[in-house]
Amino acid sequence: MLPRVVLKKFLPASLLPLARRSYFSLRDARRRLKARFSRRYAASLYAQDSGIFQMALRGSMNQNCCELHVFVQYRMLCGLAAKVGKTLGGHVLEVGACGHPGMALMLLLGGAEKVTLNNIFAIQNRLPRSWAENAHVLMRLTGTPKRSLDSIVEPLEDGFVRVRPELLDLPAPCPCETLAFPAESFDVIFSNAVLEHVRDPVPVLRNLHDMMAMGGWYAHAIDLRDHWDFDRPLAFLSLSDAEFRSLDPYSNRYRSSDWVGSFHAAALTTDYVALSAPQPLTHEKGTDTYRIVLTENIPPDEAAAQKVVSWVTNDARAHMAPEFHGHGLDVLSVTSMLVAGRKRETR
């Protein structure tokens, strides 16, 4: 009765119907939220396909390197590990890591023993305490972390923390072409949108093979689009090699079949390959890759380009550089791929 008394006392009579409808709408929303977060729905919060969880992820997906963004990458890695019968344990190398150790924190919470982060710029071992705490909560959504947060981080000034130095290796900045670690240093090696920026992929993959421990595994997400204009994802295939090199001397134009062959040439298996055709762009002209994964627009087990819906025409292929005329329309239609596999004993 109290809300009605308050409404009648302070609002004009003409506004009472509107206020009454708003009050009951809010009350119903409160009841729905209470039910959704009750014990009856608690299990769904821990499910990977939880509707609430996915909505939260999609709402924050374009915040680069935020907790949810990094957590989705971590969950993708967990899924790829299951595809190849492995775990995210031991010593892990991330090639092309972001500027902070957020992924390392999640890997360590998940059971990794040590993490090495590489990029062409310096990575700062520094995170807001709130970031680390939120990451810990996200990890709890999919299972109890294997370590406590305080066993991984130590406090810095002004509410920041760092990953304990004995758990994190931050080598001098360098491109992945010049990575130099002892043979069989890492149990897991992964990257996200890095390998398309390598000029000569096979030597890089062979080097990663040598740095991988026996029984180790890898996972790489590769963006095959023209990075100058995502609205025209294959525009750079019309350039001659000399023209392309003059514009971008560091990257490559490998297509999905070229990449699979390169992994095999480096004595790496391709146990799991997921291929995707172009997806709608965001208002910032980017592709929300993780939303694609969450909405299952990437086929779950796609080993053949023939399963991708071809959108490239014969006429479009004819206008490409000659080295691409031998690629099938289905192969040319692939604009991104996820690859995971294991190290072979010999090359």
Short mmCIF file of C-alpha atoms in Angstrom, two decimals:
data_model
loop_
_atom_site.label_atom_id
_atom_site.label_comp_id
_atom_site.label_asym_id
_atom_site.label_seq_id
_atom_site.Cartn_x
_atom_site.Cartn_y
_atom_site.Cartn_z
CA MET A 1 0.00 0.00 0.00
CA LEU A 2 2.88 2.39 0.63
CA PRO A 3 3.74 2.99 -3.02
CA ARG A 4 0.14 3.84 -3.86
CA VAL A 5 -0.12 6.28 -0.96
CA VAL A 6 3.11 7.98 -2.01
CA LEU A 7 2.00 8.20 -5.64
CA LYS A 8 -1.37 9.71 -4.77
CA LYS A 9 0.21 12.24 -2.42
CA PHE A 10 2.93 13.64 -4.68
CA LEU A 11 1.70 13.15 -8.29
CA PRO A 12 -1.03 15.01 -10.18
CA ALA A 13 -4.09 12.89 -10.86
CA SER A 14 -3.43 13.00 -14.62
CA LEU A 15 -0.10 11.20 -14.15
CA LEU A 16 -1.33 8.52 -11.80
CA PRO A 17 -2.29 5.98 -14.53
CA LEU A 18 1.15 6.30 -16.16
CA ALA A 19 2.91 6.00 -12.82
CA ARG A 20 0.80 2.99 -11.89
CA ARG A 21 1.71 1.20 -15.14
CA SER A 22 5.40 2.01 -14.65
CA TYR A 23 5.31 0.75 -11.09
CA PHE A 24 3.77 -2.59 -12.05
CA SER A 25 6.18 -2.95 -14.99
CA LEU A 26 9.12 -2.42 -12.67
CA ARG A 27 7.67 -4.82 -10.13
CA ASP A 28 7.26 -7.50 -12.79
CA ALA A 29 10.79 -6.93 -14.05
CA ARG A 30 12.09 -7.25 -10.51
CA ARG A 31 10.26 -10.54 -10.07
CA ARG A 32 11.64 -11.88 -13.35
CA LEU A 33 15.18 -10.93 -12.38
CA LYS A 34 14.77 -12.45 -8.95
CA ALA A 35 13.50 -15.69 -10.49
CA ARG A 36 16.25 -15.75 -13.07
CA PHE A 37 18.95 -15.45 -10.47
CA SER A 38 17.34 -17.81 -8.00
CA ARG A 39 18.75 -21.23 -7.16
CA ARG A 40 16.50 -22.70 -9.83
CA TYR A 41 18.47 -20.83 -12.53
CA ALA A 42 21.91 -20.95 -10.95
CA ALA A 43 23.06 -23.89 -13.06
CA SER A 44 22.34 -22.03 -16.29
CA LEU A 45 24.80 -19.30 -15.30
CA TYR A 46 27.56 -21.89 -15.41
CA ALA A 47 26.55 -23.22 -18.82
CA GLN A 48 28.55 -22.07 -21.80
CA ASP A 49 25.39 -21.47 -23.79
CA SER A 50 23.59 -19.56 -21.03
CA GLY A 51 21.31 -16.94 -22.57
CA ILE A 52 22.18 -14.41 -19.88
CA PHE A 53 25.88 -15.10 -20.28
CA GLN A 54 25.78 -14.70 -24.06
CA MET A 55 23.82 -11.45 -23.88
CA ALA A 56 26.41 -10.05 -21.48
CA LEU A 57 29.23 -11.10 -23.78
CA ARG A 58 27.62 -9.61 -26.87
CA GLY A 59 27.01 -6.34 -25.06
CA SER A 60 30.71 -5.88 -24.35
CA MET A 61 32.28 -7.59 -27.34
CA ASN A 62 33.75 -4.53 -29.01
CA GLN A 63 35.58 -3.31 -25.90
CA ASN A 64 39.02 -4.46 -26.95
CA CYS A 65 40.96 -6.33 -24.25
CA CYS A 66 38.20 -5.95 -21.67
CA GLU A 67 37.57 -8.84 -19.31
CA LEU A 68 34.75 -10.32 -21.41
CA HIS A 69 36.69 -9.99 -24.66
CA VAL A 70 39.69 -11.85 -23.24
CA PHE A 71 37.46 -14.39 -21.52
CA VAL A 72 35.78 -15.29 -24.81
CA GLN A 73 39.20 -15.89 -26.34
CA TYR A 74 40.04 -18.09 -23.37
CA ARG A 75 36.83 -20.09 -23.78
CA MET A 76 37.55 -20.50 -27.50
CA LEU A 77 40.95 -21.90 -26.59
CA CYS A 78 39.37 -24.32 -24.15
CA GLY A 79 37.03 -25.51 -26.88
CA LEU A 80 39.89 -25.97 -29.34
CA ALA A 81 41.88 -27.87 -26.72
CA ALA A 82 38.99 -30.30 -26.42
CA LYS A 83 38.90 -30.70 -30.21
CA VAL A 84 42.50 -31.95 -30.24
CA GLY A 85 42.27 -33.90 -26.97
CA LYS A 86 44.54 -31.56 -25.03
CA THR A 87 44.38 -29.13 -22.10
CA LEU A 88 45.50 -25.55 -21.53
CA GLY A 89 48.25 -26.55 -19.12
CA GLY A 90 51.99 -26.41 -18.82
CA HIS A 91 53.99 -23.55 -20.34
CA VAL A 92 51.90 -21.46 -22.77
CA LEU A 93 53.11 -18.98 -25.42
CA GLU A 94 50.79 -16.34 -26.86
CA VAL A 95 52.12 -14.81 -30.08
CA GLY A 96 50.86 -11.26 -30.63
CA ALA A 97 49.44 -10.71 -27.15
CA CYS A 98 47.67 -7.49 -26.19
CA GLY A 99 49.37 -4.84 -24.07
CA HIS A 100 48.50 -6.27 -20.67
CA PRO A 101 48.67 -9.75 -19.09
CA GLY A 102 44.92 -10.36 -18.94
CA MET A 103 45.04 -13.55 -21.00
CA ALA A 104 47.98 -14.79 -18.94
CA LEU A 105 45.94 -14.25 -15.78
CA MET A 106 43.06 -16.35 -17.11
CA LEU A 107 45.38 -19.08 -18.35
CA LEU A 108 47.04 -19.25 -14.94
CA LEU A 109 43.66 -19.32 -13.18
CA GLY A 110 42.72 -22.18 -15.50
CA GLY A 111 45.74 -24.28 -14.57
CA ALA A 112 48.66 -23.20 -16.76
CA GLU A 113 52.00 -23.36 -14.97
CA LYS A 114 53.64 -20.40 -16.73
CA VAL A 115 52.79 -18.01 -19.58
CA THR A 116 55.02 -16.19 -22.08
CA LEU A 117 53.62 -13.20 -23.96
CA ASN A 118 55.11 -11.92 -27.22
CA ASN A 119 54.46 -8.87 -29.38
CA ILE A 120 56.33 -6.22 -31.35
CA PHE A 121 55.67 -3.72 -28.53
CA ALA A 122 56.41 -3.89 -24.82
CA ILE A 123 53.72 -5.54 -22.69
CA GLN A 124 53.17 -3.99 -19.27
CA ASN A 125 52.71 -6.34 -16.34
CA ARG A 126 49.98 -4.23 -14.83
CA LEU A 127 46.20 -4.63 -14.42
CA PRO A 128 43.54 -2.82 -12.39
CA ARG A 129 42.61 -4.90 -9.36
CA SER A 130 38.97 -4.70 -10.49
CA TRP A 131 39.93 -6.23 -13.88
CA ALA A 132 41.59 -9.18 -12.17
CA GLU A 133 38.65 -9.67 -9.80
CA ASN A 134 36.14 -9.54 -12.66
CA ALA A 135 38.21 -12.08 -14.60
CA HIS A 136 38.14 -14.36 -11.58
CA VAL A 137 34.35 -14.11 -11.43
CA LEU A 138 34.09 -14.94 -15.15
CA MET A 139 36.28 -17.97 -14.66
CA ARG A 140 33.95 -19.15 -11.90
CA LEU A 141 31.06 -19.10 -14.36
CA THR A 142 32.54 -22.07 -16.17
CA GLY A 143 34.06 -23.94 -13.25
CA THR A 144 36.13 -23.35 -10.15
CA PRO A 145 39.52 -21.82 -11.00
CA LYS A 146 42.41 -24.13 -10.23
CA ARG A 147 44.27 -21.38 -8.37
CA SER A 148 43.29 -18.52 -6.11
CA LEU A 149 43.59 -15.01 -7.48
CA ASP A 150 46.02 -13.93 -4.77
CA SER A 151 48.36 -16.80 -5.61
CA ILE A 152 48.73 -15.35 -9.12
CA VAL A 153 48.76 -11.58 -8.63
CA GLU A 154 50.46 -9.24 -6.20
CA PRO A 155 49.44 -5.64 -5.39
CA LEU A 156 50.94 -2.53 -6.93
CA GLU A 157 50.16 1.10 -6.20
CA ASP A 158 46.84 2.84 -6.86
CA GLY A 159 44.67 -0.26 -6.96
CA PHE A 160 46.67 -2.08 -9.63
CA VAL A 161 48.10 -5.58 -9.53
CA ARG A 162 50.68 -7.52 -11.52
CA VAL A 163 51.06 -11.19 -12.31
CA ARG A 164 53.76 -12.69 -10.13
CA PRO A 165 57.03 -12.55 -12.11
CA GLU A 166 57.80 -16.23 -11.59
CA LEU A 167 54.58 -17.09 -13.47
CA LEU A 168 54.95 -14.66 -16.38
CA ASP A 169 57.70 -14.23 -18.96
CA LEU A 170 57.79 -10.96 -20.92
CA PRO A 171 60.68 -11.22 -23.40
CA ALA A 172 61.98 -8.25 -25.38
CA PRO A 173 59.56 -7.09 -28.10
CA CYS A 174 60.05 -8.76 -31.48
CA PRO A 175 58.02 -9.93 -34.48
CA CYS A 176 57.11 -13.60 -34.51
CA GLU A 177 59.54 -14.14 -37.41
CA THR A 178 62.46 -13.59 -35.01
CA LEU A 179 61.15 -15.49 -31.97
CA ALA A 180 64.02 -17.44 -30.43
CA PHE A 181 63.36 -19.86 -27.60
CA PRO A 182 65.03 -23.18 -26.82
CA ALA A 183 63.61 -26.27 -28.51
CA GLU A 184 60.52 -27.80 -26.90
CA SER A 185 59.97 -24.82 -24.57
CA PHE A 186 56.18 -24.64 -24.77
CA ASP A 187 53.29 -27.03 -24.31
CA VAL A 188 50.79 -24.71 -26.04
CA ILE A 189 51.31 -21.98 -28.66
CA PHE A 190 48.45 -19.81 -29.91
CA SER A 191 47.71 -16.55 -31.71
CA ASN A 192 44.73 -14.46 -32.72
CA ALA A 193 44.80 -12.50 -36.02
CA VAL A 194 48.59 -12.55 -36.22
CA LEU A 195 49.70 -15.03 -38.87
CA GLU A 196 48.13 -13.09 -41.74
CA HIS A 197 50.74 -10.41 -40.99
CA VAL A 198 53.67 -12.78 -41.57
CA ARG A 199 55.34 -12.44 -44.97
CA ASP A 200 56.66 -16.02 -45.25
CA PRO A 201 54.50 -18.32 -43.09
CA VAL A 202 56.25 -21.70 -43.48
CA PRO A 203 59.55 -20.75 -41.75
CA VAL A 204 57.55 -19.15 -38.94
CA LEU A 205 55.43 -22.27 -38.49
CA ARG A 206 58.54 -24.47 -38.55
CA ASN A 207 60.11 -22.32 -35.84
CA LEU A 208 56.95 -22.63 -33.73
CA HIS A 209 57.08 -26.39 -34.31
CA ASP A 210 60.63 -26.54 -32.95
CA MET A 211 59.71 -24.48 -29.87
CA MET A 212 56.75 -26.77 -29.12
CA ALA A 213 57.26 -29.65 -26.70
CA MET A 214 56.61 -33.21 -27.80
CA GLY A 215 52.93 -33.80 -27.27
CA GLY A 216 52.31 -30.05 -27.51
CA TRP A 217 49.54 -28.40 -29.50
CA TYR A 218 48.67 -25.09 -31.16
CA ALA A 219 45.65 -22.95 -32.05
CA HIS A 220 45.59 -20.02 -34.47
CA ALA A 221 42.80 -17.70 -35.63
CA ILE A 222 43.70 -16.25 -39.03
CA ASP A 223 41.94 -13.32 -40.73
CA LEU A 224 42.15 -13.75 -44.51
CA ARG A 225 40.58 -10.42 -45.50
CA ASP A 226 42.12 -7.35 -47.09
CA HIS A 227 42.82 -5.25 -44.00
CA TRP A 228 42.76 -2.01 -45.98
CA ASP A 229 39.02 -2.28 -46.57
CA PHE A 230 36.87 -4.90 -44.84
CA ASP A 231 33.94 -3.85 -47.08
CA ARG A 232 35.96 -5.35 -49.96
CA PRO A 233 37.58 -8.34 -48.24
CA LEU A 234 39.28 -9.75 -51.34
CA ALA A 235 40.26 -6.52 -53.12
CA PHE A 236 43.98 -7.11 -52.55
CA LEU A 237 43.84 -10.36 -54.54
CA SER A 238 43.51 -8.30 -57.73
CA LEU A 239 46.98 -6.79 -57.20
CA SER A 240 50.14 -8.24 -58.64
CA ASP A 241 52.65 -9.51 -56.10
CA ALA A 242 54.85 -6.46 -56.68
CA GLU A 243 51.92 -4.08 -56.19
CA PHE A 244 50.86 -5.87 -53.02
CA ARG A 245 54.41 -5.84 -51.61
CA SER A 246 54.73 -2.13 -52.28
CA LEU A 247 51.62 -1.49 -50.19
CA ASP A 248 52.27 -4.08 -47.47
CA PRO A 249 55.76 -5.61 -47.36
CA TYR A 250 55.06 -7.61 -44.18
CA SER A 251 51.82 -9.54 -44.72
CA ASN A 252 50.67 -12.41 -46.95
CA ARG A 253 47.66 -13.32 -49.07
CA TYR A 254 47.49 -17.03 -48.23
CA ARG A 255 44.08 -18.59 -48.67
CA SER A 256 42.68 -21.31 -46.41
CA SER A 257 44.02 -24.21 -48.50
CA ASP A 258 47.47 -22.56 -48.59
CA TRP A 259 47.45 -22.35 -44.81
CA VAL A 260 46.48 -25.98 -44.34
CA GLY A 261 49.33 -26.97 -46.65
CA SER A 262 51.74 -24.73 -44.74
CA PHE A 263 50.86 -26.33 -41.41
CA HIS A 264 51.47 -29.76 -42.90
CA ALA A 265 54.79 -28.58 -44.40
CA ALA A 266 55.84 -27.53 -40.89
CA ALA A 267 55.02 -30.99 -39.49
CA LEU A 268 51.93 -29.76 -37.68
CA THR A 269 48.65 -31.65 -37.88
CA THR A 270 45.40 -29.83 -38.66
CA ASP A 271 43.03 -31.78 -36.42
CA TYR A 272 40.42 -29.02 -36.39
CA VAL A 273 39.71 -26.44 -39.09
CA ALA A 274 36.75 -24.04 -38.99
CA LEU A 275 36.15 -21.88 -42.05
CA SER A 276 33.94 -18.83 -42.39
CA ALA A 277 32.67 -16.64 -45.24
CA PRO A 278 32.24 -12.86 -44.72
CA GLN A 279 30.07 -11.72 -41.84
CA PRO A 280 28.21 -8.41 -41.47
CA LEU A 281 30.47 -5.59 -40.36
CA THR A 282 29.94 -3.50 -37.25
CA HIS A 283 29.33 0.24 -37.47
CA GLU A 284 33.10 0.63 -36.97
CA LYS A 285 33.75 -1.46 -40.11
CA GLY A 286 35.12 -4.36 -38.09
CA THR A 287 33.96 -7.93 -37.64
CA ASP A 288 32.70 -9.06 -34.26
CA THR A 289 34.45 -12.42 -34.48
CA TYR A 290 33.51 -13.57 -31.00
CA ARG A 291 29.85 -12.76 -31.51
CA ILE A 292 30.03 -14.92 -34.64
CA VAL A 293 31.35 -17.77 -32.54
CA LEU A 294 28.69 -17.28 -29.87
CA THR A 295 25.87 -17.24 -32.41
CA GLU A 296 27.34 -20.33 -34.08
CA ASN A 297 27.60 -18.81 -37.55
CA ILE A 298 30.95 -20.57 -37.90
CA PRO A 299 30.31 -24.26 -38.63
CA PRO A 300 31.25 -26.38 -35.58
CA ASP A 301 33.49 -28.85 -37.46
CA GLU A 302 34.28 -27.55 -40.91
CA ALA A 303 37.23 -29.32 -42.53
CA ALA A 304 36.37 -28.65 -46.19
CA ALA A 305 35.90 -25.37 -48.02
CA GLN A 306 33.16 -27.05 -50.07
CA LYS A 307 30.88 -26.66 -47.02
CA VAL A 308 31.25 -22.86 -47.15
CA VAL A 309 28.60 -21.06 -49.18
CA SER A 310 30.49 -19.61 -52.16
CA TRP A 311 29.94 -15.94 -52.84
CA VAL A 312 32.88 -15.33 -55.18
CA THR A 313 31.92 -15.56 -58.88
CA ASN A 314 33.90 -16.74 -61.90
CA ASP A 315 33.99 -13.18 -63.16
CA ALA A 316 35.42 -11.94 -59.86
CA ARG A 317 38.09 -14.64 -59.92
CA ALA A 318 39.05 -13.71 -63.47
CA HIS A 319 39.89 -10.18 -62.28
CA MET A 320 42.23 -11.50 -59.57
CA ALA A 321 45.99 -11.89 -59.99
CA PRO A 322 46.97 -15.03 -61.95
CA GLU A 323 48.25 -16.90 -58.88
CA PHE A 324 44.68 -17.04 -57.55
CA HIS A 325 43.02 -18.34 -60.72
CA GLY A 326 43.76 -21.92 -59.67
CA HIS A 327 41.87 -21.59 -56.38
CA GLY A 328 38.31 -22.86 -56.27
CA LEU A 329 35.48 -20.41 -55.73
CA ASP A 330 34.76 -22.11 -52.41
CA VAL A 331 38.36 -21.56 -51.21
CA LEU A 332 38.34 -17.92 -52.31
CA SER A 333 35.05 -17.42 -50.44
CA VAL A 334 36.72 -18.21 -47.08
CA THR A 335 37.71 -15.04 -45.23
CA SER A 336 38.63 -16.36 -41.78
CA MET A 337 39.68 -19.63 -40.20
CA LEU A 338 40.41 -21.32 -36.91
CA VAL A 339 43.05 -24.05 -36.95
CA ALA A 340 44.18 -26.33 -34.14
CA GLY A 341 46.48 -29.33 -34.15
CA ARG A 342 49.48 -31.09 -32.68
CA LYS A 343 53.20 -31.36 -33.23
CA ARG A 344 54.40 -34.28 -35.29
CA GLU A 345 57.49 -36.09 -34.07
CA THR A 346 59.50 -35.39 -37.23
CA ARG A 347 59.54 -32.81 -39.99
#
